[in-house]
């Protein structure tokens, strides 16, 4: 469960609704189906038209990562890798075969199985780098989809506003329809801005941060695997991998290490 | 047929028209030839003036790719390349001569024919890299043309709006001509925003995505051809090329491989 | 003569004027000397202040390239280079001395004369790369000047609009001067947007495209000269240089080659 | 204490308040709790939702650096490093062990301790480069959080303005509630723009500048440590490290050096 | 004296003032102390808060470079370097000792003194590259300060406009104070846009251009010094350095060379 995202979305949407309430309006007074139709369908349409079905599916399924992504456990990953390093140094890399199954992560599994297959170091790195940039590319695609939607949404709000004003102009002498036009103009603008800034951009930002953490962890893994294949000293490998941590993570690592 | 694009464009344009209908207006009430003239001719003019005839032609012909581009078949390409690798390992690269004709793709054809001509690996890579960056450049040019048009379109909408308001100011005492001015002001703004956001930017985005997929596939091909020329083990080549696939593509590949 | 630019500028400006005409206004009604003074002098002033005299001169003289640039003849350049390659292979590079004069292009001339002077390959490449990045830099400077002017122009339109509105506020009780203020407000906005989007940005875009084509051709030339100096097989050089062409250019090349 | 930031924030906020006072308004007339709720909660919500708890904490704790960051002491760092270089040249790198404790900076401490541990130069550089890019990454994260908040804030100001206008439209016949709506519309816009431009963006800019100075100093340190490990002449090391200084820093360095 | 900047600033400011005059307003009618206080103090405050005292001082002192920077003399620099090259080839690099004092430029002085000190070529290049990127960094800092101020200024204009409108709303029944509010609204907008576009951005652009020319000259110097240290033929060095010149500069160089 990602607390920041849950608190953030509640705070953002809540702030707008609470401000509206303080003015003496109800939430119902902010709901206008016409504005909703224009902004939602328009934004969805433009976003869908400019992407492929598979990447749209991946983007939608990545939303749950915003709320339920596990914190990337750099410290545990380092301990796991040093463990492998010690074992490989003592009994050779083939001794790691039993660890592949138990490993915490598909990226480590893949890298370890290539080590055991005896793939040459530079070929292994070529394969794992492609794998990693593949992970980055697919992640970026989802992020861009939310960024695009966040770009379209306010513009469709303005399109809704203009549509409303055109309606107003055509019925200047009919006050009831005039009111409808103005309502569309304002609520469409509101929806467009709020969807983008309170939902879509924060989602994109969170996915970006999660992806960056995942990529950093995989770079740490690659440095570790490379050192294991080179048969380096586990203490040196630890020193190398700890350089990925900041001060507070280093402290957390030392604690975990002691507990072990 | 690209479902996402078709559904997307219908949804986007439909959302605006449906919202307008919900307001009690007809589509006819959104049509204003003056706004259309200003936004369409102006956007086309600015876009044409800043590009060459040949790149404009290519951009226009790329529109059909938005709707009818085949999904890039990474899995099939890998199977094809491993097939060549096995053959070349058994009977030498000259045995691939008969496969050039049958190959699925001009990029593979070109690379294979260079292999058979006995071009040195680093020269072959130099040639194919130039070929690939050439494909990227021409693709980028088309994308930029739609991006440019999408940038001009809303501004020409505003130019139309200002023209309409100037007209309004000059005929403040003539209500019928006043209405015409206001109509131009609003519909030109609407057209400018809608063309850009519901048509031009999604087209550009789709072309970008298609180009990226094509480039990735060609990079996969180059890695495969390089390995074939080096006479590498087909099983290792498979391992290398599979690193271009994500989890679901890897599954699809295994299935295709089993069917074979 | 560059058809796209001429047609484009006529279409762009024509669309605005035609739209204005359809509204029932004349071109004269769009002309306001005050708005013109503010937008033109202001944009020119800001652009001149931020650049050097020499780069401003070069930018102005580059305008004619927008209309009269020759299409870059990649195919002819390849034929010329292969011709040199064949000659140099038969009779040595000194045999190319007579071709320097006849060569189509200062970049080829410079490179050939260095080859004949016996400059070492890596020094020759260092010199020609500096020469090429020099061409790019000076080209970029002109492009940026038009981009800058295109950025200032709409803002000066808004400055003109604000000035007009200040005037309006100061003479609310004098209708004739009030009208003048509103006219400046609208026409200045119109001029600012139209200069930028119908003239300045398309000019910048065209210069960018011409520069890119020129740079690509010079990269092709450098690859060719390097191969000539290495004494490579003309058929291989042809293969290398053809990788710069797209499908339709390859066809055009084959035709030219046959005609020869 | 960072004078520029303190003076700057007082000047920025003071200018707005003083301008308001010159108009004949009091500060109290600028305070509207509804606008404050919408802009503050909305901006905080969107920013929190798009980031992780740990990076938000780090961003908040970095605010004190804006006001209390020490000036980076390049000159002192050079003197310290040359001191180590001289000692290491005379008595070997192990003689530096006692200096680790006394060293002014965790980055130097870490690098020195690796030198003493006898880590090979290229491994040491690999570790320290990762350490440095880690420092940059975490710094960038905090900067981006303030940049994001600065992007959301004006938009939430506009959302507040639209909410206010919707309220106005719903109570056109009730002048007292009408006033409330207009007040929200204007103050929310004001808050959104002022928070971003007078607080958030300057904070981000200051953090960026502090980070850049810290990174530059660490690059200087790495160049020094590398030279110490290579056993280079302290005078040459001084020459190398002084190239990081500008003219006035070079003068300050010569003075410090003389004082010593 | 830099003619372009002086003419440019006069033209830019003059165009606005002249346009205002054509409308029948005087300059005095554009002066509003309240708007000035908000825009100037606000922009200065935000800019100062986000930068360090030393970089703000450097930015202010760089303003005089906008008006009084000497044209970078590439041709003279080449002649000077070739002169050194010839001398060093005849009598060894130590013969250049007497030239350090007489040299035109601190960058040449520094490089020459390192040559004479017998610093190894790759170390010399490392030192001079750091020196050069240092010059670039400090120059960039000043440029960014003006860019930042140019970004804040229009926003503070809008903040001033909103403040004015809030005042208007609070005194709707008091026409004299109403006028004051509207005046602040318009003049603050005007000041914000004009400061940014007629002063701050052109200053930043000019500094950018001057910096680029200085960096290019220093790169030319480094290529020359490297060749001198390698003892290359002065005629080859001339050929190398001339590749930094464009056609008209090459002509100017040939003339200067002949005069010599």
PDB file of N, CA, C and O in Angstrom, chain B residues 34 37 41 45-46 48-51 110 114 119 126-127 130-131 134 138 148 152 155 158-159 162-164 166-167 169-170 177 184, chain C residues 4-5 8 12 15 18-19 23-25 29-30 182 186 190 193 197 201-202 205-206 209 223 236 239-240 243-246 249-250:
ATOM      1  N   UNK B  34     -16.384  30.330 -42.378  1.00  0.00           N
ATOM      2  CA  UNK B  34     -15.310  31.329 -42.240  1.00  0.00           C
ATOM      3  C   UNK B  34     -14.221  30.820 -41.294  1.00  0.00           C
ATOM      4  O   UNK B  34     -13.026  30.872 -41.605  1.00  0.00           O
ATOM      5  N   UNK B  37     -12.204  28.142 -43.037  1.00  0.00           N
ATOM      6  CA  UNK B  37     -11.255  28.683 -44.022  1.00  0.00           C
ATOM      7  C   UNK B  37      -9.989  29.172 -43.324  1.00  0.00           C
ATOM      8  O   UNK B  37      -8.863  28.848 -43.719  1.00  0.00           O
ATOM      9  N   UNK B  41      -6.912  26.613 -43.971  1.00  0.00           N
ATOM     10  CA  UNK B  41      -5.945  27.166 -44.923  1.00  0.00           C
ATOM     11  C   UNK B  41      -4.713  27.694 -44.194  1.00  0.00           C
ATOM     12  O   UNK B  41      -3.574  27.487 -44.628  1.00  0.00           O
ATOM     13  N   UNK B  45      -1.147  26.254 -44.789  1.00  0.00           N
ATOM     14  CA  UNK B  45      -0.163  27.169 -45.363  1.00  0.00           C
ATOM     15  C   UNK B  45       1.115  27.204 -44.550  1.00  0.00           C
ATOM     16  O   UNK B  45       2.220  27.028 -45.092  1.00  0.00           O
ATOM     17  N   UNK B  46       0.978  27.419 -43.244  1.00  0.00           N
ATOM     18  CA  UNK B  46       2.173  27.515 -42.394  1.00  0.00           C
ATOM     19  C   UNK B  46       2.963  26.207 -42.419  1.00  0.00           C
ATOM     20  O   UNK B  46       4.199  26.212 -42.455  1.00  0.00           O
ATOM     21  N   UNK B  48       2.934  23.822 -44.839  1.00  0.00           N
ATOM     22  CA  UNK B  48       3.539  23.601 -46.164  1.00  0.00           C
ATOM     23  C   UNK B  48       4.756  24.509 -46.345  1.00  0.00           C
ATOM     24  O   UNK B  48       5.801  24.074 -46.834  1.00  0.00           O
ATOM     25  N   UNK B  49       4.630  25.775 -45.945  1.00  0.00           N
ATOM     26  CA  UNK B  49       5.727  26.727 -46.154  1.00  0.00           C
ATOM     27  C   UNK B  49       7.008  26.290 -45.456  1.00  0.00           C
ATOM     28  O   UNK B  49       8.110  26.567 -45.929  1.00  0.00           O
ATOM     29  N   UNK B  50       6.868  25.595 -44.314  1.00  0.00           N
ATOM     30  CA  UNK B  50       8.041  25.244 -43.537  1.00  0.00           C
ATOM     31  C   UNK B  50       8.600  23.868 -43.828  1.00  0.00           C
ATOM     32  O   UNK B  50       9.447  23.371 -43.071  1.00  0.00           O
ATOM     33  N   UNK B  51       8.109  23.201 -44.880  1.00  0.00           N
ATOM     34  CA  UNK B  51       8.604  21.866 -45.187  1.00  0.00           C
ATOM     35  C   UNK B  51       8.828  21.696 -46.679  1.00  0.00           C
ATOM     36  O   UNK B  51       8.466  22.565 -47.463  1.00  0.00           O
ATOM     37  N   UNK B 110      18.184  -6.766 -47.093  1.00  0.00           N
ATOM     38  CA  UNK B 110      19.393  -5.972 -47.299  1.00  0.00           C
ATOM     39  C   UNK B 110      20.560  -6.523 -46.472  1.00  0.00           C
ATOM     40  O   UNK B 110      21.665  -6.728 -46.996  1.00  0.00           O
ATOM     41  N   UNK B 114      24.063  -8.487 -47.765  1.00  0.00           N
ATOM     42  CA  UNK B 114      25.421  -8.031 -47.443  1.00  0.00           C
ATOM     43  C   UNK B 114      26.230  -9.161 -46.802  1.00  0.00           C
ATOM     44  O   UNK B 114      27.430  -9.315 -47.071  1.00  0.00           O
ATOM     45  N   UNK B 119      30.592  -9.049 -47.012  1.00  0.00           N
ATOM     46  CA  UNK B 119      31.013  -7.763 -46.442  1.00  0.00           C
ATOM     47  C   UNK B 119      31.494  -7.995 -45.012  1.00  0.00           C
ATOM     48  O   UNK B 119      30.864  -8.726 -44.259  1.00  0.00           O
ATOM     49  N   UNK B 126      28.152  -0.712 -40.132  1.00  0.00           N
ATOM     50  CA  UNK B 126      28.185   0.711 -40.494  1.00  0.00           C
ATOM     51  C   UNK B 126      27.081   1.012 -41.522  1.00  0.00           C
ATOM     52  O   UNK B 126      26.345   1.987 -41.398  1.00  0.00           O
ATOM     53  N   UNK B 127      26.979   0.132 -42.538  1.00  0.00           N
ATOM     54  CA  UNK B 127      25.970   0.329 -43.585  1.00  0.00           C
ATOM     55  C   UNK B 127      24.560   0.226 -42.992  1.00  0.00           C
ATOM     56  O   UNK B 127      23.707   1.080 -43.221  1.00  0.00           O
ATOM     57  N   UNK B 130      23.559   3.164 -40.761  1.00  0.00           N
ATOM     58  CA  UNK B 130      23.181   4.337 -41.549  1.00  0.00           C
ATOM     59  C   UNK B 130      21.778   4.147 -42.107  1.00  0.00           C
ATOM     60  O   UNK B 130      20.935   5.058 -42.051  1.00  0.00           O
ATOM     61  N   UNK B 131      21.538   2.958 -42.643  1.00  0.00           N
ATOM     62  CA  UNK B 131      20.208   2.612 -43.176  1.00  0.00           C
ATOM     63  C   UNK B 131      19.132   2.831 -42.096  1.00  0.00           C
ATOM     64  O   UNK B 131      18.091   3.444 -42.333  1.00  0.00           O
ATOM     65  N   UNK B 134      18.614   6.398 -41.143  1.00  0.00           N
ATOM     66  CA  UNK B 134      17.900   6.986 -42.270  1.00  0.00           C
ATOM     67  C   UNK B 134      16.389   6.753 -42.117  1.00  0.00           C
ATOM     68  O   UNK B 134      15.577   7.670 -42.279  1.00  0.00           O
ATOM     69  N   UNK B 138      13.611   9.843 -41.622  1.00  0.00           N
ATOM     70  CA  UNK B 138      12.456  10.091 -42.487  1.00  0.00           C
ATOM     71  C   UNK B 138      11.160   9.958 -41.688  1.00  0.00           C
ATOM     72  O   UNK B 138      10.213  10.707 -41.892  1.00  0.00           O
ATOM     73  N   UNK B 148       3.965  20.060 -35.949  1.00  0.00           N
ATOM     74  CA  UNK B 148       3.927  21.471 -36.345  1.00  0.00           C
ATOM     75  C   UNK B 148       2.501  21.920 -36.631  1.00  0.00           C
ATOM     76  O   UNK B 148       2.053  22.955 -36.135  1.00  0.00           O
ATOM     77  N   UNK B 152       0.348  24.931 -34.971  1.00  0.00           N
ATOM     78  CA  UNK B 152      -0.218  26.086 -35.672  1.00  0.00           C
ATOM     79  C   UNK B 152      -1.732  26.177 -35.487  1.00  0.00           C
ATOM     80  O   UNK B 152      -2.299  27.261 -35.382  1.00  0.00           O
ATOM     81  N   UNK B 155      -3.363  28.277 -32.704  1.00  0.00           N
ATOM     82  CA  UNK B 155      -3.024  29.687 -32.872  1.00  0.00           C
ATOM     83  C   UNK B 155      -3.854  30.284 -33.995  1.00  0.00           C
ATOM     84  O   UNK B 155      -4.304  31.434 -33.907  1.00  0.00           O
ATOM     85  N   UNK B 158      -7.097  31.124 -32.710  1.00  0.00           N
ATOM     86  CA  UNK B 158      -7.124  32.405 -31.997  1.00  0.00           C
ATOM     87  C   UNK B 158      -7.081  33.560 -32.986  1.00  0.00           C
ATOM     88  O   UNK B 158      -7.769  34.568 -32.816  1.00  0.00           O
ATOM     89  N   UNK B 159      -6.280  33.417 -34.062  1.00  0.00           N
ATOM     90  CA  UNK B 159      -6.274  34.454 -35.101  1.00  0.00           C
ATOM     91  C   UNK B 159      -7.687  34.630 -35.647  1.00  0.00           C
ATOM     92  O   UNK B 159      -8.167  35.763 -35.823  1.00  0.00           O
ATOM     93  N   UNK B 162      -9.741  36.541 -33.136  1.00  0.00           N
ATOM     94  CA  UNK B 162      -9.431  37.975 -33.109  1.00  0.00           C
ATOM     95  C   UNK B 162     -10.044  38.665 -34.328  1.00  0.00           C
ATOM     96  O   UNK B 162     -10.634  39.752 -34.225  1.00  0.00           O
ATOM     97  N   UNK B 163      -9.925  38.016 -35.507  1.00  0.00           N
ATOM     98  CA  UNK B 163     -10.555  38.569 -36.725  1.00  0.00           C
ATOM     99  C   UNK B 163     -12.051  38.762 -36.496  1.00  0.00           C
ATOM    100  O   UNK B 163     -12.623  39.799 -36.863  1.00  0.00           O
ATOM    101  N   UNK B 164     -12.675  37.749 -35.886  1.00  0.00           N
ATOM    102  CA  UNK B 164     -14.112  37.850 -35.612  1.00  0.00           C
ATOM    103  C   UNK B 164     -14.415  39.013 -34.679  1.00  0.00           C
ATOM    104  O   UNK B 164     -15.368  39.774 -34.900  1.00  0.00           O
ATOM    105  N   UNK B 166     -12.588  41.736 -34.227  1.00  0.00           N
ATOM    106  CA  UNK B 166     -12.389  43.004 -34.946  1.00  0.00           C
ATOM    107  C   UNK B 166     -13.658  43.341 -35.724  1.00  0.00           C
ATOM    108  O   UNK B 166     -14.139  44.485 -35.719  1.00  0.00           O
ATOM    109  N   UNK B 167     -14.216  42.331 -36.391  1.00  0.00           N
ATOM    110  CA  UNK B 167     -15.449  42.516 -37.142  1.00  0.00           C
ATOM    111  C   UNK B 167     -16.579  42.985 -36.220  1.00  0.00           C
ATOM    112  O   UNK B 167     -17.342  43.895 -36.555  1.00  0.00           O
ATOM    113  N   UNK B 169     -16.306  44.615 -33.442  1.00  0.00           N
ATOM    114  CA  UNK B 169     -16.073  45.995 -33.014  1.00  0.00           C
ATOM    115  C   UNK B 169     -16.485  47.005 -34.083  1.00  0.00           C
ATOM    116  O   UNK B 169     -16.924  48.116 -33.791  1.00  0.00           O
ATOM    117  N   UNK B 170     -16.313  46.604 -35.356  1.00  0.00           N
ATOM    118  CA  UNK B 170     -16.606  47.536 -36.444  1.00  0.00           C
ATOM    119  C   UNK B 170     -18.094  47.610 -36.768  1.00  0.00           C
ATOM    120  O   UNK B 170     -18.521  48.446 -37.559  1.00  0.00           O
ATOM    121  N   UNK B 177     -24.499  41.459 -38.242  1.00  0.00           N
ATOM    122  CA  UNK B 177     -23.088  41.267 -38.534  1.00  0.00           C
ATOM    123  C   UNK B 177     -22.309  41.022 -37.247  1.00  0.00           C
ATOM    124  O   UNK B 177     -21.268  40.356 -37.270  1.00  0.00           O
ATOM    125  N   UNK B 184     -17.681  33.494 -35.691  1.00  0.00           N
ATOM    126  CA  UNK B 184     -16.341  33.175 -36.186  1.00  0.00           C
ATOM    127  C   UNK B 184     -15.374  33.038 -35.018  1.00  0.00           C
ATOM    128  O   UNK B 184     -14.559  32.104 -34.957  1.00  0.00           O
TER     129      UNK B 184
ATOM    130  N   UNK C   4       7.012  24.544 -52.282  1.00  0.00           N
ATOM    131  CA  UNK C   4       6.290  24.385 -51.019  1.00  0.00           C
ATOM    132  C   UNK C   4       6.220  25.706 -50.269  1.00  0.00           C
ATOM    133  O   UNK C   4       5.151  26.115 -49.786  1.00  0.00           O
ATOM    134  N   UNK C   5       7.358  26.412 -50.178  1.00  0.00           N
ATOM    135  CA  UNK C   5       7.378  27.641 -49.396  1.00  0.00           C
ATOM    136  C   UNK C   5       6.487  28.695 -50.025  1.00  0.00           C
ATOM    137  O   UNK C   5       5.726  29.384 -49.343  1.00  0.00           O
ATOM    138  N   UNK C   8       2.903  27.690 -49.675  1.00  0.00           N
ATOM    139  CA  UNK C   8       2.573  27.728 -48.255  1.00  0.00           C
ATOM    140  C   UNK C   8       2.307  29.137 -47.759  1.00  0.00           C
ATOM    141  O   UNK C   8       1.293  29.393 -47.096  1.00  0.00           O
ATOM    142  N   UNK C  12      -1.237  30.445 -46.416  1.00  0.00           N
ATOM    143  CA  UNK C  12      -1.366  30.881 -45.029  1.00  0.00           C
ATOM    144  C   UNK C  12      -1.918  32.293 -44.929  1.00  0.00           C
ATOM    145  O   UNK C  12      -2.936  32.536 -44.261  1.00  0.00           O
ATOM    146  N   UNK C  15      -5.410  32.516 -46.569  1.00  0.00           N
ATOM    147  CA  UNK C  15      -6.499  31.956 -45.767  1.00  0.00           C
ATOM    148  C   UNK C  15      -7.044  32.987 -44.795  1.00  0.00           C
ATOM    149  O   UNK C  15      -8.266  33.138 -44.640  1.00  0.00           O
ATOM    150  N   UNK C  18      -8.759  35.783 -46.862  1.00  0.00           N
ATOM    151  CA  UNK C  18      -9.989  35.277 -47.455  1.00  0.00           C
ATOM    152  C   UNK C  18     -11.073  35.121 -46.381  1.00  0.00           C
ATOM    153  O   UNK C  18     -12.237  35.496 -46.598  1.00  0.00           O
ATOM    154  N   UNK C  19     -10.686  34.602 -45.218  1.00  0.00           N
ATOM    155  CA  UNK C  19     -11.635  34.477 -44.115  1.00  0.00           C
ATOM    156  C   UNK C  19     -12.185  35.840 -43.717  1.00  0.00           C
ATOM    157  O   UNK C  19     -13.386  36.001 -43.464  1.00  0.00           O
ATOM    158  N   UNK C  23     -16.162  37.351 -44.105  1.00  0.00           N
ATOM    159  CA  UNK C  23     -16.894  38.032 -43.032  1.00  0.00           C
ATOM    160  C   UNK C  23     -17.527  39.325 -43.505  1.00  0.00           C
ATOM    161  O   UNK C  23     -18.337  39.916 -42.805  1.00  0.00           O
ATOM    162  N   UNK C  24     -17.077  39.797 -44.665  1.00  0.00           N
ATOM    163  CA  UNK C  24     -17.588  41.070 -45.150  1.00  0.00           C
ATOM    164  C   UNK C  24     -16.688  42.242 -44.815  1.00  0.00           C
ATOM    165  O   UNK C  24     -17.100  43.398 -44.896  1.00  0.00           O
ATOM    166  N   UNK C  25     -15.421  41.940 -44.432  1.00  0.00           N
ATOM    167  CA  UNK C  25     -14.471  43.023 -44.157  1.00  0.00           C
ATOM    168  C   UNK C  25     -13.484  43.125 -45.317  1.00  0.00           C
ATOM    169  O   UNK C  25     -13.298  42.182 -46.079  1.00  0.00           O
ATOM    170  N   UNK C  29      -9.439  47.156 -43.580  1.00  0.00           N
ATOM    171  CA  UNK C  29      -9.938  47.225 -42.206  1.00  0.00           C
ATOM    172  C   UNK C  29      -9.049  46.466 -41.216  1.00  0.00           C
ATOM    173  O   UNK C  29      -9.222  46.591 -40.012  1.00  0.00           O
ATOM    174  N   UNK C  30      -8.119  45.696 -41.744  1.00  0.00           N
ATOM    175  CA  UNK C  30      -7.193  44.977 -40.855  1.00  0.00           C
ATOM    176  C   UNK C  30      -5.908  45.761 -40.613  1.00  0.00           C
ATOM    177  O   UNK C  30      -5.051  45.339 -39.849  1.00  0.00           O
ATOM    178  N   UNK C 182      -9.374  50.106 -28.811  1.00  0.00           N
ATOM    179  CA  UNK C 182      -9.788  48.725 -29.056  1.00  0.00           C
ATOM    180  C   UNK C 182      -9.193  48.192 -30.354  1.00  0.00           C
ATOM    181  O   UNK C 182      -8.759  47.037 -30.435  1.00  0.00           O
ATOM    182  N   UNK C 186      -6.847  44.778 -30.739  1.00  0.00           N
ATOM    183  CA  UNK C 186      -7.112  43.595 -31.556  1.00  0.00           C
ATOM    184  C   UNK C 186      -6.108  43.419 -32.686  1.00  0.00           C
ATOM    185  O   UNK C 186      -5.612  42.314 -32.915  1.00  0.00           O
ATOM    186  N   UNK C 190      -3.487  40.379 -33.466  1.00  0.00           N
ATOM    187  CA  UNK C 190      -3.532  39.691 -34.757  1.00  0.00           C
ATOM    188  C   UNK C 190      -2.161  39.690 -35.424  1.00  0.00           C
ATOM    189  O   UNK C 190      -1.671  38.643 -35.873  1.00  0.00           O
ATOM    190  N   UNK C 193       0.447  37.362 -33.601  1.00  0.00           N
ATOM    191  CA  UNK C 193       0.237  35.935 -33.836  1.00  0.00           C
ATOM    192  C   UNK C 193       0.521  35.553 -35.282  1.00  0.00           C
ATOM    193  O   UNK C 193       1.123  34.513 -35.561  1.00  0.00           O
ATOM    194  N   UNK C 197       3.327  32.912 -36.694  1.00  0.00           N
ATOM    195  CA  UNK C 197       2.881  31.597 -37.124  1.00  0.00           C
ATOM    196  C   UNK C 197       2.772  31.433 -38.633  1.00  0.00           C
ATOM    197  O   UNK C 197       2.849  30.323 -39.136  1.00  0.00           O
ATOM    198  N   UNK C 201       7.882  31.333 -37.933  1.00  0.00           N
ATOM    199  CA  UNK C 201       8.120  29.920 -37.618  1.00  0.00           C
ATOM    200  C   UNK C 201       8.268  29.061 -38.875  1.00  0.00           C
ATOM    201  O   UNK C 201       9.138  28.184 -38.915  1.00  0.00           O
ATOM    202  N   UNK C 202       7.435  29.259 -39.923  1.00  0.00           N
ATOM    203  CA  UNK C 202       7.683  28.481 -41.138  1.00  0.00           C
ATOM    204  C   UNK C 202       9.061  28.753 -41.741  1.00  0.00           C
ATOM    205  O   UNK C 202       9.714  27.820 -42.225  1.00  0.00           O
ATOM    206  N   UNK C 205      11.476  26.798 -39.690  1.00  0.00           N
ATOM    207  CA  UNK C 205      11.321  25.365 -39.950  1.00  0.00           C
ATOM    208  C   UNK C 205      11.975  24.975 -41.277  1.00  0.00           C
ATOM    209  O   UNK C 205      12.645  23.942 -41.385  1.00  0.00           O
ATOM    210  N   UNK C 206      11.774  25.817 -42.293  1.00  0.00           N
ATOM    211  CA  UNK C 206      12.367  25.521 -43.601  1.00  0.00           C
ATOM    212  C   UNK C 206      13.885  25.567 -43.550  1.00  0.00           C
ATOM    213  O   UNK C 206      14.576  24.699 -44.116  1.00  0.00           O
ATOM    214  N   UNK C 209      15.146  22.409 -41.987  1.00  0.00           N
ATOM    215  CA  UNK C 209      15.087  21.267 -42.894  1.00  0.00           C
ATOM    216  C   UNK C 209      16.192  21.338 -43.935  1.00  0.00           C
ATOM    217  O   UNK C 209      16.852  20.339 -44.239  1.00  0.00           O
ATOM    218  N   UNK C 223      31.871  10.165 -45.458  1.00  0.00           N
ATOM    219  CA  UNK C 223      32.012   8.715 -45.515  1.00  0.00           C
ATOM    220  C   UNK C 223      32.664   8.307 -46.831  1.00  0.00           C
ATOM    221  O   UNK C 223      33.529   7.417 -46.862  1.00  0.00           O
ATOM    222  N   UNK C 236      31.868  -1.313 -53.109  1.00  0.00           N
ATOM    223  CA  UNK C 236      31.569  -1.290 -51.682  1.00  0.00           C
ATOM    224  C   UNK C 236      31.205   0.130 -51.235  1.00  0.00           C
ATOM    225  O   UNK C 236      30.270   0.341 -50.453  1.00  0.00           O
ATOM    226  N   UNK C 239      27.755   0.833 -52.108  1.00  0.00           N
ATOM    227  CA  UNK C 239      26.858   0.168 -51.159  1.00  0.00           C
ATOM    228  C   UNK C 239      26.740   0.994 -49.876  1.00  0.00           C
ATOM    229  O   UNK C 239      25.646   1.215 -49.347  1.00  0.00           O
ATOM    230  N   UNK C 240      27.884   1.452 -49.376  1.00  0.00           N
ATOM    231  CA  UNK C 240      27.891   2.267 -48.164  1.00  0.00           C
ATOM    232  C   UNK C 240      27.065   3.546 -48.342  1.00  0.00           C
ATOM    233  O   UNK C 240      26.223   3.896 -47.499  1.00  0.00           O
ATOM    234  N   UNK C 243      23.267   3.623 -48.432  1.00  0.00           N
ATOM    235  CA  UNK C 243      22.518   3.453 -47.180  1.00  0.00           C
ATOM    236  C   UNK C 243      21.997   4.790 -46.643  1.00  0.00           C
ATOM    237  O   UNK C 243      21.194   4.824 -45.718  1.00  0.00           O
ATOM    238  N   UNK C 244      22.464   5.906 -47.230  1.00  0.00           N
ATOM    239  CA  UNK C 244      21.927   7.216 -46.851  1.00  0.00           C
ATOM    240  C   UNK C 244      20.584   7.516 -47.543  1.00  0.00           C
ATOM    241  O   UNK C 244      19.909   8.475 -47.205  1.00  0.00           O
ATOM    242  N   UNK C 245      20.226   6.705 -48.550  1.00  0.00           N
ATOM    243  CA  UNK C 245      19.033   6.999 -49.354  1.00  0.00           C
ATOM    244  C   UNK C 245      17.822   6.226 -48.853  1.00  0.00           C
ATOM    245  O   UNK C 245      17.948   5.124 -48.349  1.00  0.00           O
ATOM    246  N   UNK C 246      16.645   6.811 -49.011  1.00  0.00           N
ATOM    247  CA  UNK C 246      15.426   6.043 -48.732  1.00  0.00           C
ATOM    248  C   UNK C 246      14.980   5.324 -50.015  1.00  0.00           C
ATOM    249  O   UNK C 246      15.604   5.471 -51.079  1.00  0.00           O
ATOM    250  N   UNK C 249      14.582   7.399 -53.160  1.00  0.00           N
ATOM    251  CA  UNK C 249      15.863   7.948 -53.600  1.00  0.00           C
ATOM    252  C   UNK C 249      16.744   6.857 -54.201  1.00  0.00           C
ATOM    253  O   UNK C 249      17.487   7.116 -55.155  1.00  0.00           O
ATOM    254  N   UNK C 250      16.638   5.633 -53.654  1.00  0.00           N
ATOM    255  CA  UNK C 250      17.419   4.531 -54.224  1.00  0.00           C
ATOM    256  C   UNK C 250      16.994   4.274 -55.664  1.00  0.00           C
ATOM    257  O   UNK C 250      17.821   4.053 -56.543  1.00  0.00           O
TER     258      UNK C 250
END
